[in-house]
Amino acid sequence: MPARPSASTVLDHFARTTEQIVGRESFVERLESGRPLRIKYGVDCTAPDLHLGHAVNLWLMRYLQDHGHRVVFLIGDLTTRIGDPTDRSETRPVLSAEQIDRNATAYLDQVTTVLRTDDDLLEIRRNSEWLEPLGVGGLLDVLALVTHGRLIARDMFAERIKAGADIAGHELIYPVLQGYDSFAMDSDLTIVGTDQLYNEMMGRHLQQRLGAEPQVVITTKITPGLDGGPKQSKSLGNYVGLVDSPQDKFGKLMRLLDPLIETYATVYSDLPEDRITDLARRAELGGRDARDAKLDVAEAVVARYHGAETAARERAAFLSLFSARELPDELPTLTVDHDQLTVIELLRLARPDASRSELLRLIVQGGVSLDGTKLTDPDAVTVINSGAVIKLGKRDRRRLQR
Amino acid sequence: MPARPSASTVLDHFARTTEQIVGRESFVERLESGRPLRIKYGVDCTAPDLHLGHAVNLWLMRYLQDHGHRVVFLIGDLTTRIGDPTDRSETRPVLSAEQIDRNATAYLDQVTTVLRTDDDLLEIRRNSEWLEPLGVGGLLDVLALVTHGRLIARDMFAERIKAGADIAGHELIYPVLQGYDSFAMDSDLTIVGTDQLYNEMMGRHLQQRLGAEPQVVITTKITPGLDGGPKQSKSLGNYVGLVDSPQDKFGKLMRLLDPLIETYATVYSDLPEDRITDLARRAELGGRDARDAKLDVAEAVVARYHGAETAARERAAFLSLFSARELPDELPTLTVDHDQLTVIELLRLARPDASRSELLRLIVQGGVSLDGTKLTDPDAVTVINSGAVIKLGKRDRRRLQR
């Protein structure tokens, strides 16, 4: 195990991507104690689809692992029966035990693209281990420690109540169970998205009421999608998945909007600050400069996951495709007046006379691609970059123009 | 087992003391099915102190027992850890398992002053039997069937929230557990005070959601205390306890306010209607007539619990005391301008020059009695009846006058 960095070194490192540290002094004390910390990484085992945004937390945990601290990967098998009501405006159907197991395995596969798996650095637990023995009686004792006021203090609950939607009883106590996990597993620290702050503060409350030291809660910044949208999501097609191939990661990152180059470099790469300053400057220049800056960011991000060699190879492959595309300057252009469009909308612009079913057939047959990436979902939103080449069938290629 | 009465006979019998029957048609159907019904009698095992008011429900159950139906005496051992929040404006401390067992035994002793204990007519269960195996996971499944809106729909919760007092998490789910009991124990019917209507309606809701026939919920009327106060309670000293001796029951009933004679006769005795009409008429006449009517009510109520012979003996004993008291008409009078007073206030009127500690000493030494009943609690409220004789120490006797 390498020598531990000082607490201030850790805080400096964390500052780049964290938003808030609840219990900062306690964090410093614990780091300085020399004791390996237990880092709670709780997951709600719905079908996982982790992207760069999730990885921000994982990289901070990886940093602590590299210095001897232990991540406790907590499979919320019992709480997944409820489903975290965070960010959902409606009550969700309950998952089966089999689905939960399958999802937990998939989750671990994705998480370990970043986290170390050494025995002493990664512990795997399930919250049924303590919630089952707790029983109804024990749960009542825990519930006695929280009030209705605290339970409904959540913004999203208030919004749901206001909107006339109701909260199911099991959702209402979800944060209590998540909070009790922190106590039961001796969590020193948890690193979560801002949307999990409420639930993890409940952990602090319960730890305190149960006589334990409250965990430190660190929240990380939320970064927009490739298209600038506030959320990265599968349905928007605007994110880079952790299990995407190096080629796909590179290709998707090259669709990043120019104004996000600096942010992505800061949050998703480990490039040093002076390089980032330089990238930001080049991004502002636009055109070829911005494109080259984006190449650098894409290479740095891919390198983080797949190593420098693979990243360099993807950069070369992308450039050769791009160069090939630049040759026939005589390609017809397709003028698009939008920042983004769904695939089917884009096709309608290109082929105004074709019927919807003809366009769908073209997509289904795999005949549509954008800069070499096949477009298979007619409703996926795609970012319109000037200069990109759309291919429709064997012969029809157009250069997009804004 | 005697032949079962028709459903309409049962309904007629119930009409005298019931307020509402939720599921009346289903009640009729079940009565007519010929099947022995399972009657839920759930108790929250806090220190029991059952009085005539509680016995109204017990007598209805006893009536059904007499016709072959089975009372399930349900000890809420697990839910008592919470404490039913009904009628409490503040959260209550949690009881220990030992206290609960002790209280459950005491409860059963009091209840069986009315209920039959035959094997097939009284079943004793504890809700830990099904709530413990249910576990946290099972409880979550149950909680999924209720909404936050339903949970806080209780009047008393709304009032507490409005008053700025909060509800503890365990109190919030109390009605869900009480409701689940109805499902788990196959309740056909429960007979409760109006204050339990909300909780038992939750039982109907959960039974329905879980695929069972919802129980019938019968609520009974609430009767004022001896002094006309809306609640019968130990601290007000205005009630007749089920385990009071025949003498105490008789003596307390003789302190009943005249305007309540008809109500008490209706709700607490099994006197036929024509007798009650007659009692009401005599109560209105006041004076000796009202006193004699009260003697009849006291005798009928005591007879219900201790048999006609004992009741007649208590009546005679009371009358001989009363006659003895009437002889020395030359007793000095004590004029009291109140319907009721605490014992210490009454003593202050009688002995304006004595210090508070002198008066307390007199009470503690057992030197104070009213119509032969010792007054031992200085703060107990006592009803002032004209003609009653208060005794202070060995020699000082006064006749009260309004």
JSON list of N, CA and C in Angstrom, two decimals, chain A residues 163-213:
[
{"chain": "A", "resi": 163, "resn": "ALA", "atom": "N", "xyz": [-48.42, 17.91, -6.86]},
{"chain": "A", "resi": 163, "resn": "ALA", "atom": "CA", "xyz": [-48.93, 17.57, -8.19]},
{"chain": "A", "resi": 163, "resn": "ALA", "atom": "C", "xyz": [-50.12, 16.62, -8.11]},
{"chain": "A", "resi": 164, "resn": "GLY", "atom": "N", "xyz": [-50.51, 16.28, -6.88]},
{"chain": "A", "resi": 164, "resn": "GLY", "atom": "CA", "xyz": [-51.68, 15.40, -6.73]},
{"chain": "A", "resi": 164, "resn": "GLY", "atom": "C", "xyz": [-51.33, 13.94, -6.88]},
{"chain": "A", "resi": 165, "resn": "ALA", "atom": "N", "xyz": [-50.05, 13.65, -7.17]},
{"chain": "A", "resi": 165, "resn": "ALA", "atom": "CA", "xyz": [-49.61, 12.25, -7.21]},
{"chain": "A", "resi": 165, "resn": "ALA", "atom": "C", "xyz": [-49.35, 11.85, -5.76]},
{"chain": "A", "resi": 166, "resn": "ASP", "atom": "N", "xyz": [-49.46, 10.60, -5.48]},
{"chain": "A", "resi": 166, "resn": "ASP", "atom": "CA", "xyz": [-49.28, 10.21, -4.08]},
{"chain": "A", "resi": 166, "resn": "ASP", "atom": "C", "xyz": [-47.98, 9.42, -3.94]},
{"chain": "A", "resi": 167, "resn": "ILE", "atom": "N", "xyz": [-47.58, 9.21, -2.71]},
{"chain": "A", "resi": 167, "resn": "ILE", "atom": "CA", "xyz": [-46.37, 8.45, -2.42]},
{"chain": "A", "resi": 167, "resn": "ILE", "atom": "C", "xyz": [-46.83, 7.15, -1.78]},
{"chain": "A", "resi": 168, "resn": "ALA", "atom": "N", "xyz": [-46.28, 6.05, -2.24]},
{"chain": "A", "resi": 168, "resn": "ALA", "atom": "CA", "xyz": [-46.65, 4.79, -1.60]},
{"chain": "A", "resi": 168, "resn": "ALA", "atom": "C", "xyz": [-45.91, 4.68, -0.27]},
{"chain": "A", "resi": 169, "resn": "GLY", "atom": "N", "xyz": [-46.53, 3.94, 0.66]},
{"chain": "A", "resi": 169, "resn": "GLY", "atom": "CA", "xyz": [-45.97, 3.81, 2.00]},
{"chain": "A", "resi": 169, "resn": "GLY", "atom": "C", "xyz": [-44.54, 3.29, 1.99]},
{"chain": "A", "resi": 170, "resn": "HIS", "atom": "N", "xyz": [-44.26, 2.35, 1.08]},
{"chain": "A", "resi": 170, "resn": "HIS", "atom": "CA", "xyz": [-42.92, 1.78, 1.08]},
{"chain": "A", "resi": 170, "resn": "HIS", "atom": "C", "xyz": [-41.89, 2.77, 0.55]},
{"chain": "A", "resi": 171, "resn": "GLU", "atom": "N", "xyz": [-42.31, 3.64, -0.34]},
{"chain": "A", "resi": 171, "resn": "GLU", "atom": "CA", "xyz": [-41.38, 4.66, -0.83]},
{"chain": "A", "resi": 171, "resn": "GLU", "atom": "C", "xyz": [-41.03, 5.65, 0.28]},
{"chain": "A", "resi": 172, "resn": "LEU", "atom": "N", "xyz": [-42.05, 5.93, 1.10]},
{"chain": "A", "resi": 172, "resn": "LEU", "atom": "CA", "xyz": [-41.88, 6.91, 2.16]},
{"chain": "A", "resi": 172, "resn": "LEU", "atom": "C", "xyz": [-40.77, 6.49, 3.12]},
{"chain": "A", "resi": 173, "resn": "ILE", "atom": "N", "xyz": [-40.65, 5.19, 3.36]},
{"chain": "A", "resi": 173, "resn": "ILE", "atom": "CA", "xyz": [-39.64, 4.77, 4.33]},
{"chain": "A", "resi": 173, "resn": "ILE", "atom": "C", "xyz": [-38.33, 4.33, 3.66]},
{"chain": "A", "resi": 174, "resn": "TYR", "atom": "N", "xyz": [-38.28, 4.45, 2.35]},
{"chain": "A", "resi": 174, "resn": "TYR", "atom": "CA", "xyz": [-37.04, 4.08, 1.64]},
{"chain": "A", "resi": 174, "resn": "TYR", "atom": "C", "xyz": [-35.81, 4.78, 2.22]},
{"chain": "A", "resi": 175, "resn": "PRO", "atom": "N", "xyz": [-35.86, 6.10, 2.41]},
{"chain": "A", "resi": 175, "resn": "PRO", "atom": "CA", "xyz": [-34.67, 6.78, 2.92]},
{"chain": "A", "resi": 175, "resn": "PRO", "atom": "C", "xyz": [-34.25, 6.29, 4.31]},
{"chain": "A", "resi": 176, "resn": "VAL", "atom": "N", "xyz": [-35.22, 5.84, 5.09]},
{"chain": "A", "resi": 176, "resn": "VAL", "atom": "CA", "xyz": [-34.89, 5.34, 6.43]},
{"chain": "A", "resi": 176, "resn": "VAL", "atom": "C", "xyz": [-34.07, 4.06, 6.30]},
{"chain": "A", "resi": 177, "resn": "LEU", "atom": "N", "xyz": [-34.47, 3.21, 5.36]},
{"chain": "A", "resi": 177, "resn": "LEU", "atom": "CA", "xyz": [-33.73, 1.95, 5.17]},
{"chain": "A", "resi": 177, "resn": "LEU", "atom": "C", "xyz": [-32.33, 2.24, 4.62]},
{"chain": "A", "resi": 178, "resn": "GLN", "atom": "N", "xyz": [-32.28, 3.14, 3.64]},
{"chain": "A", "resi": 178, "resn": "GLN", "atom": "CA", "xyz": [-30.98, 3.50, 3.07]},
{"chain": "A", "resi": 178, "resn": "GLN", "atom": "C", "xyz": [-30.09, 4.11, 4.15]},
{"chain": "A", "resi": 179, "resn": "GLY", "atom": "N", "xyz": [-30.71, 4.91, 5.01]},
{"chain": "A", "resi": 179, "resn": "GLY", "atom": "CA", "xyz": [-29.95, 5.51, 6.11]},
{"chain": "A", "resi": 179, "resn": "GLY", "atom": "C", "xyz": [-29.50, 4.47, 7.11]},
{"chain": "A", "resi": 180, "resn": "TYR", "atom": "N", "xyz": [-30.35, 3.52, 7.40]},
{"chain": "A", "resi": 180, "resn": "TYR", "atom": "CA", "xyz": [-29.98, 2.48, 8.36]},
{"chain": "A", "resi": 180, "resn": "TYR", "atom": "C", "xyz": [-28.80, 1.66, 7.83]},
{"chain": "A", "resi": 181, "resn": "ASP", "atom": "N", "xyz": [-28.75, 1.48, 6.51]},
{"chain": "A", "resi": 181, "resn": "ASP", "atom": "CA", "xyz": [-27.60, 0.79, 5.91]},
{"chain": "A", "resi": 181, "resn": "ASP", "atom": "C", "xyz": [-26.29, 1.41, 6.38]},
{"chain": "A", "resi": 182, "resn": "SER", "atom": "N", "xyz": [-26.25, 2.73, 6.38]},
{"chain": "A", "resi": 182, "resn": "SER", "atom": "CA", "xyz": [-25.00, 3.42, 6.76]},
{"chain": "A", "resi": 182, "resn": "SER", "atom": "C", "xyz": [-24.58, 3.03, 8.16]},
{"chain": "A", "resi": 183, "resn": "PHE", "atom": "N", "xyz": [-25.57, 2.93, 9.06]},
{"chain": "A", "resi": 183, "resn": "PHE", "atom": "CA", "xyz": [-25.27, 2.52, 10.42]},
{"chain": "A", "resi": 183, "resn": "PHE", "atom": "C", "xyz": [-24.80, 1.06, 10.44]},
{"chain": "A", "resi": 184, "resn": "ALA", "atom": "N", "xyz": [-25.57, 0.19, 9.79]},
{"chain": "A", "resi": 184, "resn": "ALA", "atom": "CA", "xyz": [-25.31, -1.25, 9.89]},
{"chain": "A", "resi": 184, "resn": "ALA", "atom": "C", "xyz": [-23.96, -1.63, 9.29]},
{"chain": "A", "resi": 185, "resn": "MET", "atom": "N", "xyz": [-23.53, -0.91, 8.29]},
{"chain": "A", "resi": 185, "resn": "MET", "atom": "CA", "xyz": [-22.27, -1.27, 7.63]},
{"chain": "A", "resi": 185, "resn": "MET", "atom": "C", "xyz": [-21.09, -0.43, 8.08]},
{"chain": "A", "resi": 186, "resn": "ASP", "atom": "N", "xyz": [-21.30, 0.40, 9.11]},
{"chain": "A", "resi": 186, "resn": "ASP", "atom": "CA", "xyz": [-20.22, 1.26, 9.61]},
{"chain": "A", "resi": 186, "resn": "ASP", "atom": "C", "xyz": [-19.63, 2.15, 8.54]},
{"chain": "A", "resi": 187, "resn": "SER", "atom": "N", "xyz": [-20.49, 2.85, 7.85]},
{"chain": "A", "resi": 187, "resn": "SER", "atom": "CA", "xyz": [-20.00, 3.72, 6.79]},
{"chain": "A", "resi": 187, "resn": "SER", "atom": "C", "xyz": [-19.27, 4.93, 7.38]},
{"chain": "A", "resi": 188, "resn": "ASP", "atom": "N", "xyz": [-18.05, 5.17, 6.87]},
{"chain": "A", "resi": 188, "resn": "ASP", "atom": "CA", "xyz": [-17.33, 6.39, 7.24]},
{"chain": "A", "resi": 188, "resn": "ASP", "atom": "C", "xyz": [-17.68, 7.51, 6.29]},
{"chain": "A", "resi": 189, "resn": "LEU", "atom": "N", "xyz": [-18.03, 7.11, 5.08]},
{"chain": "A", "resi": 189, "resn": "LEU", "atom": "CA", "xyz": [-18.04, 8.08, 3.99]},
{"chain": "A", "resi": 189, "resn": "LEU", "atom": "C", "xyz": [-18.86, 7.53, 2.85]},
{"chain": "A", "resi": 190, "resn": "THR", "atom": "N", "xyz": [-19.58, 8.43, 2.18]},
{"chain": "A", "resi": 190, "resn": "THR", "atom": "CA", "xyz": [-20.23, 8.01, 0.94]},
{"chain": "A", "resi": 190, "resn": "THR", "atom": "C", "xyz": [-20.14, 9.14, -0.06]},
{"chain": "A", "resi": 191, "resn": "ILE", "atom": "N", "xyz": [-19.99, 8.77, -1.31]},
{"chain": "A", "resi": 191, "resn": "ILE", "atom": "CA", "xyz": [-19.82, 9.76, -2.37]},
{"chain": "A", "resi": 191, "resn": "ILE", "atom": "C", "xyz": [-20.96, 9.56, -3.35]},
{"chain": "A", "resi": 192, "resn": "VAL", "atom": "N", "xyz": [-21.82, 10.56, -3.45]},
{"chain": "A", "resi": 192, "resn": "VAL", "atom": "CA", "xyz": [-23.06, 10.37, -4.21]},
{"chain": "A", "resi": 192, "resn": "VAL", "atom": "C", "xyz": [-23.39, 11.59, -5.06]},
{"chain": "A", "resi": 193, "resn": "GLY", "atom": "N", "xyz": [-24.30, 11.40, -6.00]},
{"chain": "A", "resi": 193, "resn": "GLY", "atom": "CA", "xyz": [-24.83, 12.53, -6.74]},
{"chain": "A", "resi": 193, "resn": "GLY", "atom": "C", "xyz": [-25.69, 13.38, -5.82]},
{"chain": "A", "resi": 194, "resn": "THR", "atom": "N", "xyz": [-25.86, 14.63, -6.19]},
{"chain": "A", "resi": 194, "resn": "THR", "atom": "CA", "xyz": [-26.63, 15.55, -5.36]},
{"chain": "A", "resi": 194, "resn": "THR", "atom": "C", "xyz": [-28.03, 15.02, -5.06]},
{"chain": "A", "resi": 195, "resn": "ASP", "atom": "N", "xyz": [-28.57, 14.25, -6.01]},
{"chain": "A", "resi": 195, "resn": "ASP", "atom": "CA", "xyz": [-29.94, 13.74, -5.83]},
{"chain": "A", "resi": 195, "resn": "ASP", "atom": "C", "xyz": [-30.04, 12.73, -4.68]},
{"chain": "A", "resi": 196, "resn": "GLN", "atom": "N", "xyz": [-28.89, 12.25, -4.21]},
{"chain": "A", "resi": 196, "resn": "GLN", "atom": "CA", "xyz": [-28.91, 11.28, -3.11]},
{"chain": "A", "resi": 196, "resn": "GLN", "atom": "C", "xyz": [-28.61, 11.93, -1.76]},
{"chain": "A", "resi": 197, "resn": "LEU", "atom": "N", "xyz": [-28.45, 13.25, -1.77]},
{"chain": "A", "resi": 197, "resn": "LEU", "atom": "CA", "xyz": [-28.06, 13.94, -0.53]},
{"chain": "A", "resi": 197, "resn": "LEU", "atom": "C", "xyz": [-29.06, 13.69, 0.59]},
{"chain": "A", "resi": 198, "resn": "TYR", "atom": "N", "xyz": [-30.36, 13.84, 0.27]},
{"chain": "A", "resi": 198, "resn": "TYR", "atom": "CA", "xyz": [-31.38, 13.68, 1.30]},
{"chain": "A", "resi": 198, "resn": "TYR", "atom": "C", "xyz": [-31.29, 12.30, 1.96]},
{"chain": "A", "resi": 199, "resn": "ASN", "atom": "N", "xyz": [-31.22, 11.27, 1.12]},
{"chain": "A", "resi": 199, "resn": "ASN", "atom": "CA", "xyz": [-31.19, 9.90, 1.66]},
{"chain": "A", "resi": 199, "resn": "ASN", "atom": "C", "xyz": [-29.97, 9.69, 2.55]},
{"chain": "A", "resi": 200, "resn": "GLU", "atom": "N", "xyz": [-28.83, 10.21, 2.14]},
{"chain": "A", "resi": 200, "resn": "GLU", "atom": "CA", "xyz": [-27.61, 9.98, 2.90]},
{"chain": "A", "resi": 200, "resn": "GLU", "atom": "C", "xyz": [-27.55, 10.84, 4.17]},
{"chain": "A", "resi": 201, "resn": "MET", "atom": "N", "xyz": [-28.24, 11.98, 4.14]},
{"chain": "A", "resi": 201, "resn": "MET", "atom": "CA", "xyz": [-28.36, 12.77, 5.38]},
{"chain": "A", "resi": 201, "resn": "MET", "atom": "C", "xyz": [-29.19, 12.01, 6.41]},
{"chain": "A", "resi": 202, "resn": "MET", "atom": "N", "xyz": [-30.15, 11.23, 5.92]},
{"chain": "A", "resi": 202, "resn": "MET", "atom": "CA", "xyz": [-30.91, 10.37, 6.82]},
{"chain": "A", "resi": 202, "resn": "MET", "atom": "C", "xyz": [-29.96, 9.35, 7.46]},
{"chain": "A", "resi": 203, "resn": "GLY", "atom": "N", "xyz": [-28.99, 8.90, 6.69]},
{"chain": "A", "resi": 203, "resn": "GLY", "atom": "CA", "xyz": [-27.97, 8.01, 7.25]},
{"chain": "A", "resi": 203, "resn": "GLY", "atom": "C", "xyz": [-27.24, 8.68, 8.40]},
{"chain": "A", "resi": 204, "resn": "ARG", "atom": "N", "xyz": [-26.83, 9.92, 8.21]},
{"chain": "A", "resi": 204, "resn": "ARG", "atom": "CA", "xyz": [-26.15, 10.65, 9.29]},
{"chain": "A", "resi": 204, "resn": "ARG", "atom": "C", "xyz": [-27.04, 10.75, 10.52]},
{"chain": "A", "resi": 205, "resn": "HIS", "atom": "N", "xyz": [-28.30, 11.12, 10.27]},
{"chain": "A", "resi": 205, "resn": "HIS", "atom": "CA", "xyz": [-29.26, 11.26, 11.38]},
{"chain": "A", "resi": 205, "resn": "HIS", "atom": "C", "xyz": [-29.38, 9.96, 12.17]},
{"chain": "A", "resi": 206, "resn": "LEU", "atom": "N", "xyz": [-29.56, 8.86, 11.46]},
{"chain": "A", "resi": 206, "resn": "LEU", "atom": "CA", "xyz": [-29.76, 7.59, 12.16]},
{"chain": "A", "resi": 206, "resn": "LEU", "atom": "C", "xyz": [-28.48, 7.13, 12.86]},
{"chain": "A", "resi": 207, "resn": "GLN", "atom": "N", "xyz": [-27.34, 7.31, 12.21]},
{"chain": "A", "resi": 207, "resn": "GLN", "atom": "CA", "xyz": [-26.08, 6.94, 12.87]},
{"chain": "A", "resi": 207, "resn": "GLN", "atom": "C", "xyz": [-25.96, 7.69, 14.20]},
{"chain": "A", "resi": 208, "resn": "GLN", "atom": "N", "xyz": [-26.24, 8.98, 14.15]},
{"chain": "A", "resi": 208, "resn": "GLN", "atom": "CA", "xyz": [-26.15, 9.80, 15.35]},
{"chain": "A", "resi": 208, "resn": "GLN", "atom": "C", "xyz": [-27.12, 9.31, 16.42]},
{"chain": "A", "resi": 209, "resn": "ARG", "atom": "N", "xyz": [-28.38, 9.06, 16.03]},
{"chain": "A", "resi": 209, "resn": "ARG", "atom": "CA", "xyz": [-29.38, 8.62, 16.99]},
{"chain": "A", "resi": 209, "resn": "ARG", "atom": "C", "xyz": [-29.06, 7.24, 17.55]},
{"chain": "A", "resi": 210, "resn": "LEU", "atom": "N", "xyz": [-28.34, 6.45, 16.77]},
{"chain": "A", "resi": 210, "resn": "LEU", "atom": "CA", "xyz": [-28.01, 5.10, 17.22]},
{"chain": "A", "resi": 210, "resn": "LEU", "atom": "C", "xyz": [-26.63, 5.04, 17.88]},
{"chain": "A", "resi": 211, "resn": "GLY", "atom": "N", "xyz": [-26.05, 6.22, 18.10]},
{"chain": "A", "resi": 211, "resn": "GLY", "atom": "CA", "xyz": [-24.80, 6.26, 18.87]},
{"chain": "A", "resi": 211, "resn": "GLY", "atom": "C", "xyz": [-23.53, 6.07, 18.07]},
{"chain": "A", "resi": 212, "resn": "ALA", "atom": "N", "xyz": [-23.63, 6.18, 16.75]},
{"chain": "A", "resi": 212, "resn": "ALA", "atom": "CA", "xyz": [-22.42, 6.04, 15.92]},
{"chain": "A", "resi": 212, "resn": "ALA", "atom": "C", "xyz": [-22.00, 7.40, 15.37]},
{"chain": "A", "resi": 213, "resn": "GLU", "atom": "N", "xyz": [-20.77, 7.46, 14.88]},
{"chain": "A", "resi": 213, "resn": "GLU", "atom": "CA", "xyz": [-20.28, 8.68, 14.25]},
{"chain": "A", "resi": 213, "resn": "GLU", "atom": "C", "xyz": [-20.97, 8.83, 12.89]}
]
